[in-house]
XYZ file of C-alpha atoms in Angstrom:
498
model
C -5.487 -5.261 17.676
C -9.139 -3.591 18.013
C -9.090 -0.935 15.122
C -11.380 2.314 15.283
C -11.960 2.174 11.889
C -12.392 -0.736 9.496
C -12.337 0.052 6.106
C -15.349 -1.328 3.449
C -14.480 -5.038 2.370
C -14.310 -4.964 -1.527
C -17.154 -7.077 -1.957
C -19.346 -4.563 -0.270
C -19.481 -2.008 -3.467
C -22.318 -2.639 -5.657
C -21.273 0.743 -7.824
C -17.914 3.003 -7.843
C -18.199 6.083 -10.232
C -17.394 9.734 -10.628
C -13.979 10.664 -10.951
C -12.461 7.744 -8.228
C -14.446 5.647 -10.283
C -13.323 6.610 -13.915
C -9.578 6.026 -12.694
C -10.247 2.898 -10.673
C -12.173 0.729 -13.781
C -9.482 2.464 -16.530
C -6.535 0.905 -14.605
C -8.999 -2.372 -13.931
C -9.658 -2.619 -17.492
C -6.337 -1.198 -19.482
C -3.649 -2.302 -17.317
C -4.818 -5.323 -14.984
C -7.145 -6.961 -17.465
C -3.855 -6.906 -20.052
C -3.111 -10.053 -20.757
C 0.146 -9.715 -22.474
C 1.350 -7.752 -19.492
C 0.089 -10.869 -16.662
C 1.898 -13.262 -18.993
C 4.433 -11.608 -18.872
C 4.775 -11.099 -15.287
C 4.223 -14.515 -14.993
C 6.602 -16.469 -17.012
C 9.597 -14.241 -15.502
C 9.075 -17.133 -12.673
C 8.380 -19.833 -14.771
C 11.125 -19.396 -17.087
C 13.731 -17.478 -15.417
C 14.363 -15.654 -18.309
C 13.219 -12.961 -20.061
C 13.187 -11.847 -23.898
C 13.670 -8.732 -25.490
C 14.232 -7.554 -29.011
C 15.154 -11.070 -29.712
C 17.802 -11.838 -26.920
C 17.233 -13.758 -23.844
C 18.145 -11.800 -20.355
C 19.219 -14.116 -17.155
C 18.294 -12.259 -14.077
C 21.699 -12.299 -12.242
C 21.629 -8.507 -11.572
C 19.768 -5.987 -9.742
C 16.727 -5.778 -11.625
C 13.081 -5.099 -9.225
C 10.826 -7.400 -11.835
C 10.182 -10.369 -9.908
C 7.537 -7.852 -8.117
C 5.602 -7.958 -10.748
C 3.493 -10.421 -10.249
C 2.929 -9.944 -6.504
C 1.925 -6.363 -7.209
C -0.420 -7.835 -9.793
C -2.031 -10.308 -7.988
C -3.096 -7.662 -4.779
C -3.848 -5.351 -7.202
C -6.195 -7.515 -9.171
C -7.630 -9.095 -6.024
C -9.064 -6.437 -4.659
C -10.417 -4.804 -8.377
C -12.248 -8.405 -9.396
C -14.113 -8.643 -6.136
C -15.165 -4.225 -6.203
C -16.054 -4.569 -9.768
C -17.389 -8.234 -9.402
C -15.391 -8.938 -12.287
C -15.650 -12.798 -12.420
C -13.251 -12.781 -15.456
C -10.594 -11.075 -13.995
C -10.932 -13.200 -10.874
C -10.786 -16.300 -12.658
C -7.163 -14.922 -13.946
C -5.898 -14.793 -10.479
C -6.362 -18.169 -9.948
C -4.933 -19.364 -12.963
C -2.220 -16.984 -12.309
C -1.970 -18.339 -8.673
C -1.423 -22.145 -9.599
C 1.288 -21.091 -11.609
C 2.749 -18.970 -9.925
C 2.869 -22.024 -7.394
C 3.623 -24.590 -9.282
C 6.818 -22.446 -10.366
C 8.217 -22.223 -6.514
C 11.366 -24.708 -6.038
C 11.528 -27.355 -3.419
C 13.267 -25.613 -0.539
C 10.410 -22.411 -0.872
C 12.408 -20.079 -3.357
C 10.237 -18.233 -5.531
C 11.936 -16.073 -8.161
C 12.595 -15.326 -11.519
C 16.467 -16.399 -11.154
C 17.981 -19.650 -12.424
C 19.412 -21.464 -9.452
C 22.915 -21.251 -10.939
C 23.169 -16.948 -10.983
C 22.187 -16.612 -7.245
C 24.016 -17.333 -4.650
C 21.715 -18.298 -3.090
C 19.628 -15.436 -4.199
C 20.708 -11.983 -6.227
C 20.703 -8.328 -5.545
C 17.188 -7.040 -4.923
C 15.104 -10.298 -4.125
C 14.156 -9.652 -0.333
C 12.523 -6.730 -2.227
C 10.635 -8.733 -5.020
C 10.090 -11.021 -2.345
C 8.321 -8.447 -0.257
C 5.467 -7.744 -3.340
C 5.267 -11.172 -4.006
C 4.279 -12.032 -0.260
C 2.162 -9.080 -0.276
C -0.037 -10.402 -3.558
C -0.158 -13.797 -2.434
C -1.451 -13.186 1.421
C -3.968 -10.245 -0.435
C -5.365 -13.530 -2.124
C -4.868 -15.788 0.426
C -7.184 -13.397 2.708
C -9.436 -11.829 0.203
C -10.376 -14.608 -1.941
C -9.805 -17.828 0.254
C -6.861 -19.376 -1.543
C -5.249 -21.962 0.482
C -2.549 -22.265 -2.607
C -1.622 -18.849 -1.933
C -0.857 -19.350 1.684
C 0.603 -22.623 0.881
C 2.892 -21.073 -1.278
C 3.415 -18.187 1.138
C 4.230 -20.006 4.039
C 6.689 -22.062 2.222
C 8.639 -18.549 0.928
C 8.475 -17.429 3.997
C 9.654 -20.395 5.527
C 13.020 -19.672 3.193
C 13.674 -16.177 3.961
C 13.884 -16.796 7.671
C 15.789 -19.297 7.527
C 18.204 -17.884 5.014
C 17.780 -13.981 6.816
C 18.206 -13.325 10.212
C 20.061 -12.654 13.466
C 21.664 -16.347 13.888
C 24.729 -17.678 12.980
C 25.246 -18.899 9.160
C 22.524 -16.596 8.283
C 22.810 -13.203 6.501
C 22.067 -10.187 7.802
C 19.764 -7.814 6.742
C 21.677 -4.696 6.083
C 24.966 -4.505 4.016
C 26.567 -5.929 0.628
C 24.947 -9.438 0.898
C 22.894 -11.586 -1.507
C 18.869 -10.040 -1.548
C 19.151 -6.516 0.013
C 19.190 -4.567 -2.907
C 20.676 -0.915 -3.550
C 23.976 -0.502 -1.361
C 22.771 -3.452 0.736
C 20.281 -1.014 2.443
C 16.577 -2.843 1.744
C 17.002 -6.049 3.439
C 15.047 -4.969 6.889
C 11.589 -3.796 4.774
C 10.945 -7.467 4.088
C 9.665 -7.218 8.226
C 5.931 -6.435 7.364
C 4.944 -9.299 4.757
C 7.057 -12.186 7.643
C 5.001 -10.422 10.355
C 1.785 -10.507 8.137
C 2.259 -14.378 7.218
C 2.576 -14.987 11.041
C -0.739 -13.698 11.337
C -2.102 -15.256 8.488
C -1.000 -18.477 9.280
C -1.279 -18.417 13.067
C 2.543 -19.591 13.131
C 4.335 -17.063 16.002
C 7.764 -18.523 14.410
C 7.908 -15.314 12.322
C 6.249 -13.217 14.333
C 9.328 -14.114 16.818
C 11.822 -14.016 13.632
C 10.498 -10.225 13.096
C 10.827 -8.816 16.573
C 14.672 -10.730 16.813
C 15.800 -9.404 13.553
C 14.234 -5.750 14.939
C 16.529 -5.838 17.721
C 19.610 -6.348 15.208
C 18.979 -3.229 13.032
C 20.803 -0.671 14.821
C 24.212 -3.190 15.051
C 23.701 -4.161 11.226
C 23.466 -0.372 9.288
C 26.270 0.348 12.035
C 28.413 -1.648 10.237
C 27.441 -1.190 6.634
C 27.333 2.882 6.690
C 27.145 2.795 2.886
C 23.723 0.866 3.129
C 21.513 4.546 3.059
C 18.290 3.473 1.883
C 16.798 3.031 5.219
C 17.936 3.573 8.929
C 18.367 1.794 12.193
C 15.038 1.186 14.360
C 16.811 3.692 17.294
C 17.246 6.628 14.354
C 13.422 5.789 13.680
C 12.427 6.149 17.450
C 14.399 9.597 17.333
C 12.890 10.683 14.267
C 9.169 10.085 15.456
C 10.264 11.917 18.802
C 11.553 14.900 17.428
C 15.250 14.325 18.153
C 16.534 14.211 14.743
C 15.095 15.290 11.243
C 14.397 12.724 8.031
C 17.293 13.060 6.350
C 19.691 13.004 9.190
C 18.570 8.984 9.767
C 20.555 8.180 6.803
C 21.825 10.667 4.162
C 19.685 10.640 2.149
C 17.530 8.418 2.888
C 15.139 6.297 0.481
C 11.470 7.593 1.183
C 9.563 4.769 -0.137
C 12.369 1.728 2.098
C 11.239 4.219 5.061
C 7.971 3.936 4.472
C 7.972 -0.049 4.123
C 10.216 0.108 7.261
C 7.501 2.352 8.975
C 5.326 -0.477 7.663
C 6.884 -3.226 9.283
C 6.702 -1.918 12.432
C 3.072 -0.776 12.403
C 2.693 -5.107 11.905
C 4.032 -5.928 14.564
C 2.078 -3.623 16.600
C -0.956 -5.316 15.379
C 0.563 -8.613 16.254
C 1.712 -8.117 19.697
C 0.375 -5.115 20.973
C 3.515 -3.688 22.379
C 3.054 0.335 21.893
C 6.338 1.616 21.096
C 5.802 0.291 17.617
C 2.684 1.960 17.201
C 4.047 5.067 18.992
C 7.160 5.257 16.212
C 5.096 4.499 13.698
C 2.086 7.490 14.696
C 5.315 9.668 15.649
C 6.796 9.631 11.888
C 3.780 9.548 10.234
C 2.803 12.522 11.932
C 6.092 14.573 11.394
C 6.118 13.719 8.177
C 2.572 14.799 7.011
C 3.349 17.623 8.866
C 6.671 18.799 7.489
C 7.720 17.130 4.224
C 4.376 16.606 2.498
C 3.932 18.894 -0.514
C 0.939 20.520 -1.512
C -0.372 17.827 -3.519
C 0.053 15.567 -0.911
C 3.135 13.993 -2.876
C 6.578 13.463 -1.228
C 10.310 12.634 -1.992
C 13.232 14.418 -4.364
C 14.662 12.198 -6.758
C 13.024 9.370 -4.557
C 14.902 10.412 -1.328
C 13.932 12.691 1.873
C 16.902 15.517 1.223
C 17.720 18.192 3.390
C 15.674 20.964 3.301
C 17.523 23.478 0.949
C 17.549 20.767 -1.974
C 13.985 19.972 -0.652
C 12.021 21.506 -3.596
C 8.788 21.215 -6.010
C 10.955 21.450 -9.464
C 12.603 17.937 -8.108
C 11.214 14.447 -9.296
C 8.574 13.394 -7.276
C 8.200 9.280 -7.327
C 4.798 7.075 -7.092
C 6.194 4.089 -5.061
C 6.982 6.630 -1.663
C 3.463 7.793 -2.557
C 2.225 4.072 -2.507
C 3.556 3.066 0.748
C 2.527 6.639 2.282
C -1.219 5.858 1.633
C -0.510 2.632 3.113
C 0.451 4.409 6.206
C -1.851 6.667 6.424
C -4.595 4.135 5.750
C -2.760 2.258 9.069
C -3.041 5.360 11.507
C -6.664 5.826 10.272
C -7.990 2.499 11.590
C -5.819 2.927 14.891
C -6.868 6.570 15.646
C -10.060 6.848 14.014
C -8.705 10.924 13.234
C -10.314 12.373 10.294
C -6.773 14.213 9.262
C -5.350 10.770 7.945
C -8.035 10.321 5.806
C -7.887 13.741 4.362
C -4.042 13.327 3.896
C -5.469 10.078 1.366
C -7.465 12.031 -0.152
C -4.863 14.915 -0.848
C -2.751 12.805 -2.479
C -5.102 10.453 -4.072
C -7.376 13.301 -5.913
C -4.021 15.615 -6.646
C -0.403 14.008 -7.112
C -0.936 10.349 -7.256
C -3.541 9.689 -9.503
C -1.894 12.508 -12.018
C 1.197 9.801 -12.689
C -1.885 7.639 -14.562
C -2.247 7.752 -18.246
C -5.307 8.850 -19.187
C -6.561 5.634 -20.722
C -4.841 3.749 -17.589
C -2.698 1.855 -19.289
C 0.277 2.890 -17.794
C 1.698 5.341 -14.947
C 4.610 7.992 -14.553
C 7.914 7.155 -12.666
C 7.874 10.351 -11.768
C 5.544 13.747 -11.407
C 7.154 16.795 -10.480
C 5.160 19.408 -9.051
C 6.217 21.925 -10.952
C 7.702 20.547 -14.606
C 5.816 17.994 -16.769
C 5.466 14.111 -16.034
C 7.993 11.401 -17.021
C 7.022 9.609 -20.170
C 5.511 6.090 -19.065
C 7.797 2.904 -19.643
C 7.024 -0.694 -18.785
C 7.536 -2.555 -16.222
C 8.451 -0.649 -13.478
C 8.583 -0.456 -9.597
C 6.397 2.749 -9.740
C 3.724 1.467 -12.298
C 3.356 -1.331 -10.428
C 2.753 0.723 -7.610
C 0.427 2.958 -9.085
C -1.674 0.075 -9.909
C -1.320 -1.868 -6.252
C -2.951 1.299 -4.926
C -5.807 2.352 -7.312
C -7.240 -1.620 -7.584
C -7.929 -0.436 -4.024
C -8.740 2.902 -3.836
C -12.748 2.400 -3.744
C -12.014 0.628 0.180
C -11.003 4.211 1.455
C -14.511 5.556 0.610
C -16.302 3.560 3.337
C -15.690 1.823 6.628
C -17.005 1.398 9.939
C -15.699 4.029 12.666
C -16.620 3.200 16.413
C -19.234 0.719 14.985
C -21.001 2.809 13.039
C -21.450 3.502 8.946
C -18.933 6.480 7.587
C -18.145 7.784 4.880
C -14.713 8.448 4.308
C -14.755 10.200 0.899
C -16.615 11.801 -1.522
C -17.451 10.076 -5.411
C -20.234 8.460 -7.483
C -20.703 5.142 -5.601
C -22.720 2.667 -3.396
C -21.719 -0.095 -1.394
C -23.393 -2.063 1.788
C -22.082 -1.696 5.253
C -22.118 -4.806 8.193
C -21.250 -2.943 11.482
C -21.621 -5.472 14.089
C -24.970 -5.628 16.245
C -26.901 -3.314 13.341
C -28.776 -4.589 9.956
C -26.796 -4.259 6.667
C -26.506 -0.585 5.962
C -26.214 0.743 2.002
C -24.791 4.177 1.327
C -25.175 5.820 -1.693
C -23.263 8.437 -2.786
C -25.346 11.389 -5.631
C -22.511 13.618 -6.430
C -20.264 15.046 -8.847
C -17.386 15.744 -6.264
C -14.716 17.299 -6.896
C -16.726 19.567 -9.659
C -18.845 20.386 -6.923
C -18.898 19.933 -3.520
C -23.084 19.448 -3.438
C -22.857 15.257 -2.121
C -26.152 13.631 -1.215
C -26.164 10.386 0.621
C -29.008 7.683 0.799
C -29.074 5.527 3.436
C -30.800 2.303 3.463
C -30.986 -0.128 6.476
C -31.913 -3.392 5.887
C -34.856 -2.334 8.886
C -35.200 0.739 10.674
C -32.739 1.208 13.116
C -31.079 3.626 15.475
C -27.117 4.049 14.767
C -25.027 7.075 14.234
C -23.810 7.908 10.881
C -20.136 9.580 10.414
C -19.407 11.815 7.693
C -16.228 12.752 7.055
C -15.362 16.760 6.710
C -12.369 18.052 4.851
C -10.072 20.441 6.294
C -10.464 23.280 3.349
C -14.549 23.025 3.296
C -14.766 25.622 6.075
C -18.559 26.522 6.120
C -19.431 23.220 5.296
C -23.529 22.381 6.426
C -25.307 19.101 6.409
C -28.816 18.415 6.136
C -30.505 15.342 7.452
C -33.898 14.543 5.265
C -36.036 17.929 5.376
C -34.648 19.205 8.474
C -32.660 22.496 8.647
C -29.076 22.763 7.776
C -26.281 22.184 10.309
C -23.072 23.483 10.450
C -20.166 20.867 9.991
C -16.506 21.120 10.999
C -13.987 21.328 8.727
C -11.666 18.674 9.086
C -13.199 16.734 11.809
C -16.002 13.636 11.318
C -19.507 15.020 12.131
C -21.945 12.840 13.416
C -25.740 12.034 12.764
C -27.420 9.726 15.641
C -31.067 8.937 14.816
C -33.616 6.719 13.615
C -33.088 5.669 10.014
C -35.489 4.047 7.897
C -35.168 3.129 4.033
C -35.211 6.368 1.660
C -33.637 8.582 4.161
C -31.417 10.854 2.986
C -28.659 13.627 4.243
C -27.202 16.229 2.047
C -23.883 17.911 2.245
C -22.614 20.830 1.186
C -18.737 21.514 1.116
C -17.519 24.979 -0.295
C-alpha cells in the first residue's frame, strides 16, 4: 500500500552522532560486532546443542534461543549498511550460508535434534518468527537470494505443519510450537504475510487471512492460552468496547503487539481496511491510556488491570520493541507527527535506559521507579534491545508526502531520494537533547523547489524556526511544520525547541 511516509533507507546516512549516535555504534560495536556471542547464536542451529559449564543441553524444552540468530542478523543488517561497516557485513553473509546450510530437508530450521520435537517443541513458532524476520531483513536489505531461499523453504514448513486444515495444528492451545500456555502460535502471522510479499507467492498471504478467520474458534477452546486474544476481542479493543486486559487476563503485551503486527501486514498486502482500522484503533488507545511517562509499557510483561497497573512494577524491553514497531507502522500510513513523537518518547527515555553503558548488553527489565535488572545473556529482551537500536538512525529521516523530513533530532547526515526531486542531504548541527538549538543544512544535488518537513515535539511549545537569514517563525508543537521554497546548496534553517 502507498505509505505517507517512507522512512530513510540505511544506506542513505553518511554520519549518525550525538546521543542516538553514541548508543547506536556502542551496541554496533560491543554487542553485534561480538564474535563469541554470533558464534554462539549460530552453532545453536548447527549443532543442536548447547554447552554450559561443561555439560551439553538438548533443546527439548521451552527455551526462546533459537531467536537469536534471526534477531542478530536484522539487527546487524541494518547497522553494517548505516555505519558502512563492510566487516560486519561480510559476517552476515558468512553467518547467512550457515545458517542455511544448517536448515533440514523438509524446511525446518531450529536448534532441536529431530528426535526431541515432535515435530517441533514448545516455543518454536516464536523463534521461528525472529528467524524469518532476520532472514527477509537480509533478503530485502542486502540482496541475499540465500536468505529468501532459506525463508521460503521455512515458511513453506510452518504452513503446512500450522493452519486451519485438517491434520494440521492449530495455532492456539497446548500443541507442539506455541509457546507459554499454548497462547503464541497466531504472532507467527506477520513474518508468513511478509514472505508472501517478499516472494510474490499469495499461498501465504491466503494461509494468513484463513488462519485469521480461525482465531476466535481456537483461544475459545484453549481459555488457558492468555498470552494473546482472539482477532474479534482485538476489533473490540480498538473500538472502545472492551479494555486491554479484559481480551485475555492478563494478557502478554509484547504477543499483542506482534499480533497487532500481523495484522497491520496484511493490510499492506491486501488493502482490506479493517486491518488497518484495528490496528490504528489499538495503537491509538494504547498510547493514549497505558503508555507511561517514559513512553515504556507493561507490568511484569503483561497489560494488568488498572489498580495493579503501576510504575514500581517491572517494565520489559521486548513489549517496548514491538511498540516502536507499531508506531513506526501508523507513521508511514498516517503521516501524523504524534507517532513519531511517541518513538521518540520511548527511544530517548525508557528504552534506551535498559542498555549498558558500554552496549554490551541490555536490561530484562527497567522499572520506572526502582533500579534496572542486572544484564544476563542471551535473552528475549537483549535481543530485542539490539533488533531495535541497529535501526534506530532510519527513524531520523524519511520522505513525508514526497518531500525531505526530518523526523528527529541528533548529530547526523544522511541523503534523501524523494521521487521527481535531485538527491537531497540533511545535516543535522546539534547537541539535542542538551539543548534544543538544532540547525539543519540542506543540500540539493541542484537548486530546486520542494517543501521541507520538520518535525515539532509536543512539549517544545514556543518552538520558532528560521529559514537562512530570514525572521523567526513560530512552529507548532507537536505537529510537522513546513518550509516550501527554493533551495540551493548551503542553505540552512535553524530551530529552536524550548
Amino acid at each position: 500500500m502507498t505509505a505517507i511516509v517512507q522512512p530513510a533507507a540505511p544506506r542513505a546516512f553518511d554520519a549518525v552522532g550525538g546521543f542516538l549516535g553514541q548508543r547506536f555504534h556502542a551496541n554496533r560495536e560491543k554487542r553485534l560486532k561480538d564474535p563469541l556471542l554470533a558464534e554462539e547464536f549460530i552453532r545453536l542451529h548447527e549443532r543442536k546443542t548447547h554447552t554450559i559449564f561443561h555439560w551439553t543441553k538438548l533443546y527439548d524444552d521451552w527455551f526462546w534461543l533459537g531467536e537469536q540468530i534471526g534477531k542478530w542478523l536484522d539487527a546487524s543488517a541494518y547497522a553494517a549498511l548505516i555505519a558502512d561497516d563492510q566487516e560486519l557485513l561480510a559476517r552476515v553473509h558468512e553467518l547467512l550460508e550457515r545458517l542455511a546450510r544448517s536448515q533440514e530437508g523438509d524446511g525446518y530450521l531450529g536448534i532441536t535434534a529431530r528426535f526431541h520435537r515432535n515435530p517441533v517443541r514448545g516455543m518454536e513458532l516464536y523463534e521461528m518468527y525472529y528467524v524469518l524476520h532476520g532472514l527477509l531483513v537480509c533478503a530485502d536489505l542486502v540482496q541475499s537470494q540465500v536468505a529468501l531461499e532459506t525463508a521460503r523453504r521455512l515458511g513453506e514448513y510452518i504452513i503446512r505443519t500450522w493452519g486451519p486444515e485438517p491434520g494440521q495444528f492449530p495455532l492456539a492451545g497446548r500443541y507442539p510450537g506455541n509457546g507459554h500456555d499454548g497462547g503464541e502460535g497466531t504472532l507467527i502471522l506477520e513474518p508468513i504475510v511478509l514472505l508472501g510479499q517478499q516472494t510474490g507467492d499469495a499461498r501465504f498471504i491466503e494461509w494468513g487471512e484463513r488462519t485469521l478467520l480461525k482465531w476466535d474458534e481456537w483461544l475459545d477452546a484453549y481459555p488457558e492460552s492468555v498470552h494473546t486474544c482472539g482477532y474479534t476481542p482485538m476489533k473490540q479493543f480498538a473500538a472502545g468496547e472492551k479494555d486491554v486486559y479484559e481480551l485475555r487476563e492478563p494478557i502478554h503485551a509484547h504477543t499483542f503487539h506482534m499480533t497487532l503486527l500481523g495484522l497491520a501486514a496484511l493490510y499492506n498486502a491486501t488493502g482490506k481496511t479493517e486491518y488497518r482500522d484495528v490496528v490504528l484503533g489499538a495503537v491509538d488507545r494504547l498510547a493514549g491510556e497505558w503508555i507511561f511517562l517514559t513512553g515504556g509499557m507493561s507490568s511484569s510483561e503483561r497489560y494488568v488491570p488498572r489498580h495493579f497497573y503501576h510504575p514500581h512494577n517491572d517494565i520489559e524491553v521486548c513489549p517496548q520493541h514491538t511498540w516502536i514497531l507499531l508506531l513506526d507502522q501508523a507513521l508511514r500510513w498516517t503521516g501524523e507527527a504524534r507517532y513519531a513523537a511517541e518513538i521518540e518518547r520511548d527511544l530517548f527515555n525508557h528504552f534506551l535506559a535498559a542498555q549498558l553503558a558500554d552496549g554490551s548488553n541490555w536490561s530484562y527489565m527497567t522499572p520506572l521507579n526502582g533500579r534496572a535488572q542486572e544484564p544476563y545473556g542471551p535473552n528475549c529482551c537483549n535481543a530485542a534491545g539490539q533488533r531495535i537500536a541497529g535501526r534506530m538512525p532510519t527513524y531520523l529521516y524519511g520522505v513525508r508526502n514526497g518531500s525531505p523530513a526530518v523526523l528527529m533530532y541528533t548529530e547526523s547526515q544522511a541523503t534523501l531520494r524523494p521521487p521527481g526531486l535531485p538527491a537531497i542531504t540533511l545535516r543535522q548541527e546539534t547537541d539535542f537533547p542538551s539543548r534544543g538549538v538544532v540547525t539543519i543544512h540542506v543540500q540539493p544535488e541542484q537548486v530546486a523547489e520542494f517543501s521541507l518537513h520538520l518535525r515539532i515535539p509536543p512539549y517544545a511549545t514556543g518552538a520558532q524556526v528560521q529559514p537562512g537569514d530570514g525572521e523567526p517563525m513560530p512552529a507548532p508543537a507537536g505537529d510537522f511544520v513546513v518550509i516550501e521554497r527554493e533551495w540551493k546548496a548551503g542553505d540552512s534553517v535553524r530551530l529552536s525547541l524550548p
